[in-house]
Short mmCIF file of C-alpha atoms in Angstrom, two decimals:
data_model
loop_
_atom_site.label_atom_id
_atom_site.label_comp_id
_atom_site.label_asym_id
_atom_site.label_seq_id
_atom_site.Cartn_x
_atom_site.Cartn_y
_atom_site.Cartn_z
CA MET A 2 -42.51 -12.66 53.88
CA THR A 3 -43.90 -12.73 57.08
CA PHE A 4 -42.44 -11.77 60.68
CA PRO A 5 -42.12 -13.67 64.07
CA PRO A 6 -45.27 -12.08 66.16
CA SER A 7 -42.31 -11.82 68.89
CA LEU A 8 -40.09 -9.55 66.88
CA SER A 9 -43.52 -7.41 65.76
CA LEU A 10 -43.89 -7.09 69.63
CA CYS A 11 -40.83 -6.07 70.08
CA CYS A 12 -40.63 -3.24 67.39
CA LYS A 13 -44.25 -1.92 69.03
CA LYS A 14 -42.82 -1.75 72.43
CA MET A 15 -39.42 0.02 71.08
CA LEU A 16 -41.16 2.59 68.81
CA SER A 17 -44.01 3.24 71.90
CA SER A 18 -41.29 3.58 74.03
CA LEU A 19 -39.50 5.94 71.37
CA ARG A 20 -42.55 8.21 71.39
CA ASN A 21 -42.67 8.80 74.91
CA ALA A 22 -38.89 9.00 75.82
CA ASP A 23 -36.46 12.30 76.57
CA PRO A 24 -35.40 12.96 72.84
CA SER A 25 -32.21 13.93 74.55
CA GLU A 26 -32.06 9.97 75.17
CA HIS A 27 -31.86 9.03 71.67
CA ILE A 28 -28.82 9.00 69.35
CA SER A 29 -30.27 11.78 66.52
CA ALA A 30 -29.14 13.08 63.48
CA PRO A 31 -28.26 16.51 62.61
CA SER A 32 -31.42 18.37 61.10
CA LYS A 33 -32.05 22.05 60.77
CA SER A 34 -34.61 23.55 62.44
CA ASP A 35 -36.62 26.66 62.20
CA GLY A 36 -33.38 28.90 61.51
CA ASP A 37 -30.64 27.36 64.23
CA ASN A 38 -28.29 24.04 63.83
CA THR A 39 -30.00 22.21 66.79
CA LEU A 40 -30.23 18.57 66.76
CA SER A 41 -33.85 17.17 66.14
CA SER A 42 -34.43 13.37 67.13
CA SER A 43 -36.83 11.09 64.77
CA PRO A 44 -39.79 9.34 66.27
CA HIS A 45 -38.06 6.61 64.02
CA THR A 46 -34.64 6.62 65.56
CA MET A 47 -33.80 3.37 67.67
CA GLU A 48 -32.33 3.35 70.71
CA ASP A 49 -28.71 3.16 71.16
CA SER A 50 -29.71 -0.45 73.69
CA SER A 51 -31.90 -1.74 70.78
CA SER A 52 -28.56 -2.81 68.35
CA PRO A 53 -27.56 -5.78 69.64
CA GLU A 54 -23.73 -4.83 68.53
CA GLY A 55 -23.20 -8.52 67.84
CA GLY A 56 -24.68 -12.22 68.06
CA MET A 57 -25.22 -14.52 65.73
CA VAL A 58 -27.91 -12.87 63.54
CA ALA A 59 -25.93 -9.72 63.45
CA TRP A 60 -22.63 -11.21 62.05
CA CYS A 61 -24.95 -13.62 60.10
CA THR A 62 -26.22 -10.56 58.57
CA VAL A 63 -22.72 -9.09 57.94
CA PHE A 64 -21.47 -11.90 56.11
CA GLY A 65 -24.65 -12.17 54.30
CA ALA A 66 -24.13 -8.37 53.34
CA PHE A 67 -20.69 -9.23 52.30
CA LEU A 68 -21.55 -11.86 49.83
CA ALA A 69 -24.16 -9.48 48.11
CA GLN A 70 -20.87 -7.56 47.88
CA PHE A 71 -18.77 -10.09 46.38
CA CYS A 72 -21.12 -11.03 44.08
CA GLY A 73 -22.23 -7.65 42.96
CA PHE A 74 -19.37 -5.05 42.65
CA GLY A 75 -17.17 -7.70 42.65
CA TYR A 76 -17.97 -9.15 39.73
CA MET A 77 -18.37 -5.56 38.71
CA ASN A 78 -14.37 -5.49 39.19
CA ALA A 79 -13.73 -8.51 36.97
CA PHE A 80 -15.27 -6.35 34.15
CA GLY A 81 -11.70 -5.77 32.81
CA VAL A 82 -11.53 -9.51 32.27
CA TYR A 83 -14.66 -9.05 29.87
CA GLN A 84 -13.54 -5.75 28.29
CA ALA A 85 -10.46 -7.47 26.83
CA PHE A 86 -12.34 -10.64 25.38
CA TYR A 87 -14.83 -8.64 23.93
CA ALA A 88 -12.40 -6.41 22.14
CA GLN A 89 -10.41 -9.11 20.70
CA HIS A 90 -12.45 -11.99 20.53
CA TYR A 91 -16.59 -12.02 20.98
CA LEU A 92 -16.91 -8.23 19.42
CA GLN A 93 -14.07 -7.19 17.61
CA THR A 94 -16.42 -5.02 15.44
CA SER A 95 -17.24 -2.75 18.27
CA SER A 96 -14.83 0.14 19.79
CA SER A 97 -13.51 0.04 23.00
CA SER A 98 -15.76 3.42 23.61
CA ALA A 99 -18.64 0.84 23.02
CA VAL A 100 -17.54 -2.48 25.03
CA SER A 101 -17.05 -0.01 27.81
CA TRP A 102 -20.88 0.97 27.81
CA ILE A 103 -21.82 -2.35 28.73
CA GLY A 104 -19.44 -2.38 32.06
CA SER A 105 -20.42 1.39 32.51
CA LEU A 106 -24.54 1.16 32.10
CA ALA A 107 -24.05 -1.68 34.47
CA THR A 108 -21.89 0.20 37.18
CA PHE A 109 -24.39 3.17 36.66
CA LEU A 110 -27.38 0.91 37.41
CA VAL A 111 -25.95 -0.81 40.70
CA THR A 112 -26.08 2.72 42.34
CA ALA A 113 -28.63 4.68 39.95
CA VAL A 114 -31.86 2.41 41.09
CA GLY A 115 -30.43 3.28 44.70
CA PRO A 116 -33.73 6.28 44.76
CA ILE A 117 -35.61 3.50 44.52
CA CYS A 118 -34.85 0.80 46.44
CA GLY A 119 -33.93 3.29 49.23
CA PRO A 120 -37.49 4.35 49.89
CA LEU A 121 -38.65 0.71 49.96
CA PHE A 122 -35.69 -0.61 52.49
CA ASP A 123 -36.74 2.12 55.10
CA ASN A 124 -40.28 1.42 54.90
CA GLY A 125 -40.03 -2.71 55.14
CA TYR A 126 -39.34 -3.93 51.84
CA PHE A 127 -36.43 -5.40 52.47
CA TYR A 128 -36.58 -8.98 51.61
CA HIS A 129 -38.76 -7.78 48.20
CA VAL A 130 -36.11 -5.56 46.97
CA TYR A 131 -33.36 -7.74 48.01
CA ILE A 132 -34.29 -11.57 46.41
CA THR A 133 -35.63 -9.69 43.42
CA GLY A 134 -32.27 -7.88 43.09
CA ALA A 135 -30.67 -11.86 43.44
CA VAL A 136 -32.72 -13.25 40.82
CA LEU A 137 -32.29 -10.89 38.32
CA GLN A 138 -28.38 -10.98 38.85
CA SER A 139 -28.50 -14.64 38.32
CA PHE A 140 -30.75 -14.81 35.52
CA SER A 141 -28.74 -12.14 33.53
CA LEU A 142 -25.36 -13.91 33.73
CA PHE A 143 -27.42 -17.44 32.45
CA MET A 144 -28.85 -15.28 29.78
CA LEU A 145 -25.67 -13.88 28.43
CA SER A 146 -23.90 -17.32 28.12
CA LEU A 147 -26.20 -18.19 25.62
CA VAL A 148 -25.45 -14.57 23.74
CA GLN A 149 -23.85 -15.46 19.85
CA PRO A 150 -20.40 -13.82 19.09
CA GLY A 151 -20.90 -10.11 17.13
CA GLN A 152 -24.58 -9.73 19.16
CA TYR A 153 -23.62 -6.70 20.85
CA TYR A 154 -26.98 -5.29 22.33
CA GLN A 155 -27.65 -8.74 23.44
CA VAL A 156 -24.58 -8.71 25.51
CA LEU A 157 -25.26 -4.92 26.65
CA LEU A 158 -29.08 -5.95 27.67
CA ALA A 159 -27.94 -8.84 29.37
CA GLN A 160 -24.65 -7.73 31.04
CA GLY A 161 -25.31 -3.94 30.93
CA LEU A 162 -29.31 -3.61 31.88
CA VAL A 163 -30.45 -6.53 33.59
CA SER A 164 -27.29 -7.42 35.86
CA GLY A 165 -26.86 -3.81 36.59
CA ILE A 166 -30.61 -3.27 37.60
CA GLY A 167 -29.77 -6.58 39.84
CA GLN A 168 -27.09 -6.17 41.56
CA GLY A 169 -28.36 -2.00 42.15
CA LEU A 170 -31.44 -3.40 43.82
CA MET A 171 -28.91 -5.83 46.47
CA TYR A 172 -26.17 -2.66 46.67
CA VAL A 173 -28.11 -0.01 48.68
CA PRO A 174 -29.88 -2.37 51.27
CA SER A 175 -26.85 -4.28 51.94
CA PHE A 176 -25.42 -1.24 53.75
CA ALA A 177 -28.26 -0.51 55.25
CA ILE A 178 -29.32 -3.36 56.90
CA LEU A 179 -26.28 -2.82 59.02
CA SER A 180 -27.73 -0.41 60.63
CA HIS A 181 -30.49 -2.72 61.99
CA HIS A 182 -27.58 -4.48 64.24
CA PHE A 183 -24.91 -2.00 64.60
CA LYS A 184 -24.98 1.53 65.77
CA ARG A 185 -21.35 2.40 67.63
CA ARG A 186 -19.97 -0.25 65.16
CA ARG A 187 -21.65 0.80 62.03
CA ALA A 188 -18.88 2.57 60.17
CA THR A 189 -16.80 -0.40 60.62
CA MET A 190 -18.94 -2.76 59.52
CA MET A 191 -19.53 -1.03 56.44
CA SER A 192 -15.94 -1.31 55.66
CA ILE A 193 -16.02 -5.15 56.31
CA VAL A 194 -19.15 -5.53 54.28
CA SER A 195 -17.45 -3.39 51.51
CA SER A 196 -14.39 -5.38 51.46
CA GLY A 197 -16.63 -8.44 49.57
CA ALA A 198 -16.20 -6.05 46.33
CA PRO A 199 -12.45 -6.09 45.73
CA LEU A 200 -11.95 -9.86 47.23
CA GLY A 201 -15.12 -11.05 44.91
CA GLY A 202 -12.95 -8.94 42.13
CA ILE A 203 -9.83 -10.78 42.89
CA ALA A 204 -11.57 -14.20 42.63
CA ASN A 205 -14.02 -13.63 39.78
CA THR A 206 -10.65 -12.24 37.82
CA ILE A 207 -8.67 -15.37 38.07
CA MET A 208 -12.08 -17.82 37.57
CA LEU A 209 -13.01 -15.80 34.37
CA ASN A 210 -9.82 -15.48 32.94
CA GLN A 211 -9.24 -19.10 33.49
CA LEU A 212 -12.70 -20.00 32.01
CA LEU A 213 -13.20 -17.64 29.07
CA ASN A 214 -9.73 -17.45 27.61
CA GLY A 215 -9.49 -21.38 28.41
CA PRO A 216 -10.57 -24.38 26.35
CA ILE A 217 -14.33 -24.63 27.30
CA GLY A 218 -15.22 -21.68 25.34
CA PHE A 219 -17.49 -18.72 26.35
CA LYS A 220 -20.82 -20.34 27.11
CA MET A 221 -19.82 -22.74 29.39
CA GLY A 222 -17.22 -20.70 30.99
CA VAL A 223 -20.12 -18.02 31.64
CA GLN A 224 -22.65 -20.73 33.06
CA ILE A 225 -19.99 -21.93 35.22
CA SER A 226 -19.59 -18.22 36.75
CA ALA A 227 -23.30 -17.89 36.63
CA THR A 228 -23.67 -20.92 38.98
CA PHE A 229 -21.03 -19.86 41.43
CA ILE A 230 -22.39 -16.62 41.59
CA THR A 231 -26.07 -18.17 42.09
CA VAL A 232 -24.91 -20.00 45.30
CA LEU A 233 -23.66 -17.42 46.64
CA LEU A 234 -26.61 -14.95 46.63
CA ILE A 235 -28.99 -17.83 47.61
CA ILE A 236 -26.54 -18.11 50.82
CA SER A 237 -26.65 -14.21 51.08
CA CYS A 238 -30.59 -14.14 50.97
CA ILE A 239 -30.46 -17.13 53.76
CA LEU A 240 -28.37 -15.00 56.10
CA VAL A 241 -29.44 -11.57 55.94
CA ARG A 242 -32.19 -10.54 58.44
CA THR A 243 -33.88 -7.24 59.39
CA ARG A 244 -35.00 -6.13 62.84
CA TYR A 245 -37.91 -4.36 61.68
CA SER A 246 -41.64 -5.82 61.95
CA ALA A 247 -44.24 -5.98 59.12
CA VAL A 248 -44.73 -2.20 57.90
CA ARG A 249 -47.16 -0.35 59.25
CA GLN A 250 -47.22 3.17 57.78
CA GLU A 251 -48.38 4.83 60.92
CA GLU A 252 -45.46 3.02 62.81
CA VAL A 253 -42.56 3.13 60.53
CA SER A 254 -42.97 5.14 57.24
CA VAL A 255 -40.46 7.37 56.32
CA ASN A 256 -41.07 10.93 54.55
CA SER A 257 -38.88 9.59 51.57
CA TRP A 258 -39.58 13.43 49.43
CA LYS A 259 -38.70 15.32 52.58
CA ALA A 260 -35.58 12.83 52.79
CA THR A 261 -34.50 13.15 49.20
CA LYS A 262 -35.05 16.91 49.43
CA LYS A 263 -32.38 17.31 52.36
CA CYS A 264 -29.70 15.36 50.03
CA PHE A 265 -29.99 18.51 47.98
CA THR A 266 -30.47 21.28 50.02
CA GLU A 267 -28.45 20.49 52.88
CA VAL A 268 -24.97 21.53 51.47
CA PRO A 269 -22.36 19.58 52.73
CA SER A 270 -24.74 16.74 51.65
CA LEU A 271 -24.82 18.32 48.22
CA LEU A 272 -21.07 18.85 47.80
CA SER A 273 -20.23 15.22 49.22
CA THR A 274 -22.72 13.87 46.51
CA ILE A 275 -21.61 15.78 43.68
CA GLY A 276 -17.39 15.18 44.65
CA PHE A 277 -18.17 11.38 44.71
CA MET A 278 -20.00 11.86 41.29
CA LEU A 279 -16.81 13.58 39.78
CA PHE A 280 -14.70 10.80 41.26
CA GLN A 281 -16.70 7.69 39.75
CA VAL A 282 -15.96 9.48 36.41
CA ALA A 283 -12.44 7.93 36.68
CA TYR A 284 -12.72 5.55 39.11
CA MET A 285 -13.64 2.67 37.03
CA TYR A 286 -11.10 3.60 34.26
CA PRO A 287 -8.45 1.38 35.71
CA LEU A 288 -10.31 -1.28 36.41
CA PHE A 289 -11.83 -1.72 32.69
CA TYR A 290 -8.71 -1.21 30.80
CA PHE A 291 -5.90 -1.96 32.97
CA GLN A 292 -5.74 -5.53 31.83
CA VAL A 293 -6.18 -4.36 28.07
CA ASP A 294 -2.99 -1.76 28.70
CA SER A 295 -0.78 -4.54 30.23
CA LEU A 296 -1.86 -6.82 27.35
CA ARG A 297 -1.05 -3.66 24.73
CA HIS A 298 2.65 -3.05 26.41
CA GLY A 299 3.68 -6.54 26.07
CA LEU A 300 3.93 -7.49 29.45
CA GLY A 301 2.46 -11.37 28.85
CA ALA A 302 -0.50 -13.05 28.40
CA THR A 303 -0.28 -14.84 31.83
CA PHE A 304 0.68 -11.54 33.95
CA ALA A 305 -1.51 -9.11 32.21
CA PHE A 306 -4.41 -11.38 33.56
CA TYR A 307 -3.73 -11.45 36.84
CA SER A 308 -2.77 -7.43 36.88
CA LEU A 309 -6.61 -6.92 37.80
CA VAL A 310 -5.84 -8.75 41.09
CA VAL A 311 -3.24 -6.86 41.63
CA ILE A 312 -5.56 -3.67 42.03
CA ASN A 313 -8.40 -5.46 43.78
CA ALA A 314 -5.73 -7.09 46.26
CA GLY A 315 -5.05 -3.48 46.91
CA SER A 316 -8.56 -2.55 47.12
CA PHE A 317 -9.17 -5.17 49.57
CA VAL A 318 -6.29 -3.95 52.04
CA GLY A 319 -7.80 -0.14 51.69
CA ARG A 320 -11.00 -1.29 52.94
CA PHE A 321 -9.67 -2.59 56.32
CA VAL A 322 -7.40 0.44 56.49
CA ALA A 323 -10.09 2.55 56.13
CA GLY A 324 -11.91 1.44 58.98
CA ALA A 325 -8.59 1.89 60.99
CA VAL A 326 -7.64 5.23 59.89
CA LEU A 327 -10.78 6.73 59.93
CA PRO A 328 -11.08 7.51 63.36
CA TYR A 329 -7.65 9.34 63.43
CA VAL A 330 -7.75 11.13 60.01
CA GLY A 331 -11.37 11.74 60.01
CA VAL A 332 -13.52 10.92 56.98
CA VAL A 333 -13.59 14.34 54.94
CA ASP A 334 -9.96 14.58 55.33
CA LEU A 335 -9.22 11.27 54.08
CA THR A 336 -12.07 11.49 51.31
CA ILE A 337 -9.65 14.93 49.86
CA ILE A 338 -6.31 12.26 50.64
CA THR A 339 -7.75 9.74 48.40
CA ILE A 340 -8.82 11.42 45.84
CA VAL A 341 -5.79 13.72 44.85
CA ALA A 342 -3.78 10.49 45.16
CA CYS A 343 -5.98 8.42 43.09
CA ALA A 344 -5.63 11.25 40.41
CA ILE A 345 -2.02 11.27 40.36
CA LEU A 346 -1.71 7.44 40.04
CA ILE A 347 -4.17 7.16 36.82
CA ILE A 348 -1.68 9.75 35.39
CA GLY A 349 0.98 7.25 36.01
CA MET A 350 -0.61 4.85 33.84
CA ILE A 351 0.81 6.70 30.86
CA TRP A 352 4.11 5.31 31.70
CA LEU A 353 3.02 1.69 32.15
CA GLY A 354 5.90 -0.55 30.21
CA SER A 355 7.10 -3.10 33.03
CA VAL A 356 5.99 -5.83 35.55
CA ALA A 357 7.45 -3.68 38.14
CA SER A 358 5.55 -0.55 37.37
CA VAL A 359 2.08 -2.69 37.02
CA ILE A 360 2.30 -4.01 40.39
CA VAL A 361 3.10 -0.80 42.14
CA LEU A 362 0.64 1.07 40.47
CA GLY A 363 -2.02 -1.01 40.66
CA ILE A 364 -1.63 -1.59 44.59
CA LEU A 365 -1.18 2.19 45.51
CA TYR A 366 -4.34 2.76 43.00
CA GLY A 367 -6.48 -0.16 44.56
CA LEU A 368 -5.46 1.02 48.10
CA PHE A 369 -6.46 4.65 47.98
CA SER A 370 -9.61 4.04 45.67
CA GLY A 371 -10.61 1.06 48.10
CA ILE A 372 -10.18 3.28 50.99
CA ASN A 373 -11.87 6.06 49.08
CA ILE A 374 -14.90 3.64 48.37
CA ALA A 375 -15.13 2.61 51.76
CA ILE A 376 -15.75 5.66 53.41
CA MET A 377 -18.35 7.14 50.80
CA ALA A 378 -21.18 5.18 53.01
CA PRO A 379 -20.03 6.69 56.33
CA MET A 380 -19.25 10.05 54.37
CA LEU A 381 -22.72 10.27 53.27
CA GLY A 382 -24.42 8.58 56.77
CA LEU A 383 -22.33 11.22 58.70
CA MET A 384 -25.58 13.73 57.69
CA SER A 385 -28.32 11.30 57.92
CA ASP A 386 -31.14 10.72 59.90
CA PRO A 387 -30.50 6.81 60.69
CA ALA A 388 -34.24 6.62 59.89
CA GLU A 389 -33.58 8.24 56.29
CA LEU A 390 -30.42 6.29 55.96
CA GLY A 391 -31.97 4.08 52.96
CA VAL A 392 -33.13 7.25 50.96
CA ARG A 393 -30.44 9.19 51.59
CA LEU A 394 -27.63 6.42 50.53
CA GLY A 395 -30.28 5.37 47.64
CA VAL A 396 -30.21 9.36 46.31
CA ALA A 397 -26.72 9.98 46.61
CA PHE A 398 -25.20 6.82 44.76
CA GLY A 399 -28.23 7.62 41.99
CA VAL A 400 -26.47 10.82 41.52
CA THR A 401 -22.49 9.57 41.16
CA GLY A 402 -23.49 6.80 39.44
CA ILE A 403 -23.59 9.74 36.36
CA GLY A 404 -20.14 9.55 36.66
CA ALA A 405 -19.60 5.88 36.63
CA LEU A 406 -22.02 5.91 33.22
CA VAL A 407 -20.06 8.81 31.33
CA GLY A 408 -16.53 8.39 32.60
CA THR A 409 -15.51 4.65 30.76
CA PRO A 410 -16.93 5.43 27.69
CA ILE A 411 -15.23 8.70 27.19
CA CYS A 412 -12.07 6.93 28.00
CA GLY A 413 -12.68 4.53 25.45
CA ALA A 414 -13.24 7.19 22.77
CA LEU A 415 -10.03 9.03 24.04
CA LEU A 416 -8.17 5.78 23.51
CA THR A 417 -9.38 5.10 20.14
CA ASP A 418 -8.64 1.97 17.92
CA ARG A 419 -4.96 3.28 18.20
CA TYR A 420 -4.56 2.56 22.19
CA LEU A 421 -3.64 6.15 23.05
CA TRP A 422 -3.33 5.60 26.86
CA TRP A 423 -2.02 8.88 27.65
CA ALA A 424 -5.59 10.32 26.67
CA PRO A 425 -8.14 8.83 29.08
CA ALA A 426 -5.26 8.70 31.26
CA LEU A 427 -4.83 12.66 31.54
CA PHE A 428 -8.91 12.68 31.48
CA CYS A 429 -9.25 10.76 34.86
CA GLY A 430 -6.35 12.42 36.45
CA VAL A 431 -5.16 15.97 37.23
CA CYS A 432 -1.51 17.42 35.47
CA PRO A 433 -0.78 20.11 33.46
CA SER A 434 -1.45 20.42 29.87
CA ARG A 435 1.53 19.12 28.36
CA ILE A 436 0.26 18.79 24.74
CA SER A 437 -1.79 21.93 24.13
CA ASN A 438 -1.47 21.93 20.73
CA ASP A 439 -2.85 18.75 20.40
CA ILE A 440 -6.70 17.80 19.52
CA TYR A 441 -7.26 16.72 23.51
CA GLY A 442 -5.96 19.89 24.62
CA LEU A 443 -9.16 21.70 25.29
CA ALA A 444 -10.43 18.51 27.02
CA ASN A 445 -7.34 18.76 29.10
CA ILE A 446 -8.06 22.01 30.38
CA LEU A 447 -11.55 20.95 31.28
CA ILE A 448 -10.53 17.52 32.98
CA GLN A 449 -8.33 19.74 35.03
CA VAL A 450 -11.29 21.95 36.42
CA ILE A 451 -13.27 18.64 36.49
CA ALA A 452 -10.50 16.92 38.65
CA LEU A 453 -9.60 19.48 40.71
CA ALA A 454 -13.50 20.43 41.31
CA GLY A 455 -13.97 16.97 43.18
CA GLY A 456 -11.20 17.78 45.75
CA VAL A 457 -12.36 21.28 46.07
CA LEU A 458 -15.90 20.04 47.23
CA PHE A 459 -15.03 18.34 49.83
CA VAL A 460 -12.68 20.86 51.13
CA GLY A 461 -16.09 22.72 50.90
CA VAL A 462 -17.89 20.16 52.72
CA ARG A 463 -15.08 20.83 55.87
CA SER A 464 -15.89 23.86 56.04
CA SER A 465 -19.39 24.02 56.05
CA PHE A 466 -19.10 21.75 59.08
CA ILE A 467 -16.60 24.60 60.88
CA ARG A 468 -19.08 27.06 59.72
CA ALA A 469 -21.94 25.37 61.78
CA GLY A 470 -20.02 25.10 65.00
CA ALA A 471 -19.20 21.12 64.00
CA VAL A 472 -16.28 19.54 65.63
CA ALA A 473 -15.27 15.82 65.03
CA ALA A 474 -15.07 13.87 67.38
CA HIS A 475 -13.50 10.30 67.27
CA THR A 476 -14.12 7.47 70.00
CA CYS A 477 -11.41 4.51 69.28
CA ALA A 478 -13.80 2.29 71.80
CA GLY A 479 -16.59 2.29 69.25
CA ASP A 480 -14.63 2.53 65.99
CA GLU A 481 -17.12 5.27 65.08
CA GLN A 482 -16.88 8.96 63.93
CA LYS A 483 -19.33 11.11 65.86
CA ILE A 484 -20.42 14.74 64.74
CA GLU A 485 -20.95 17.03 68.09
CA THR A 486 -23.30 19.88 66.59
CA GLY A 487 -23.43 23.34 68.42
CA SER A 488 -23.32 26.78 68.17
CA ARG A 489 -20.64 28.96 68.62
CA ASP A 490 -21.82 30.65 71.53
CA GLU A 491 -23.30 27.69 73.54
CA LYS A 492 -23.10 23.83 73.06
CA LYS A 493 -26.64 22.46 71.61
CA GLY A 494 -26.91 19.11 70.41
CA GLY A 495 -25.52 15.65 71.17
CA GLU A 496 -23.88 12.80 69.52
CA VAL A 497 -24.27 11.57 65.84
CA ASN A 498 -23.30 7.91 64.72
CA ALA A 499 -21.56 7.91 61.70
#
């Protein structure tokens, strides 16, 4: 991939000016120096004036990244359709837990490849990573259409492994690329881009239900779906544009090892990463099993087919609500609120039994989980140097993917072939142990510890900011959240864009 000479010259001048300018004039991210909490400025950090904060190229990039989320996690959010179809028709000999491994593996890989593509993005290989991901995702869906009934491992390979890697190669770059075009409104743009996932969940859920459960059959249905996704991915690759020159190590390289080390040595970053990982253990359970749950409770096939649409509609609203609420509540407090709310709502799935309960639970869960997912990137970006954003997001998302990998298979095992809905609901939620004499009593206690730990960790993040002298400052005009860092006796530092 080549870049225009004018863009290369512009980047060279920009980097040269950054090296010679006063560090206090730059936007910097908090990084610990040799013993105090002062702010340091990265030599690779862009000046605020260099970010267009709009314009045709910037908005085309936002829309292209939006399409990447629509085709990536948006398609993943519709996996509940495949879960129900596989369990009832295509993979009848496989257990619910085995089928859920397909979706959980793909979900894990979406975030697990982040530590690979994050550094590549920071060092100038955006197009290589992005286009490779689009090709793999398209290829995997066409290969899935060729799988014969009962061939579990072929489905796992195509839809779990290859599709997950393809989506993962596009996931982190689609967020990180926004830092090339926006600084003041970066958190808002991330919320807009992330809204592509629930909107994709709505569209793909409706389409897949009509195709897979219609007269055309699995093969043709998946091929139509694959063609639709491929067209959108091509448009995404055309629209998304970077603002760095062809990579030259001495100018724009990032110390990936140093940036990765910060993820595990800085207390707020470490606690945030583990907290989001625990949230991911429970997050995908309703998305995988809500449609199956509705069918098993006799709510009618027509309504059950659209139960996932209810969740994704709530999630779509939540992505935009996150951007509106964030300047007033704060990213850490909002994270704690949404995690607790999601845990309570998952427990409510035990009492699903009417259309009204499905609609209420679906909308509320979609709303709070959508807000939480939307603020993950801004939360992690709160502690990142903009030059290291790709690495930091990649590592953090990779760790959180572990929760997505193990969560739904465990829920499927607890569900069993008898569909004991209370078992996985209690696994994913927080409540007193109602059934201490049951076989799941011990697991119940463990789950309470795990779920409560997720919320406690973010309380720890908030406390660590306070101990470091960090004060949350919100600026409504820029739709951003900044952190002013200083010592208790003397304020040193400046503003950091989230």
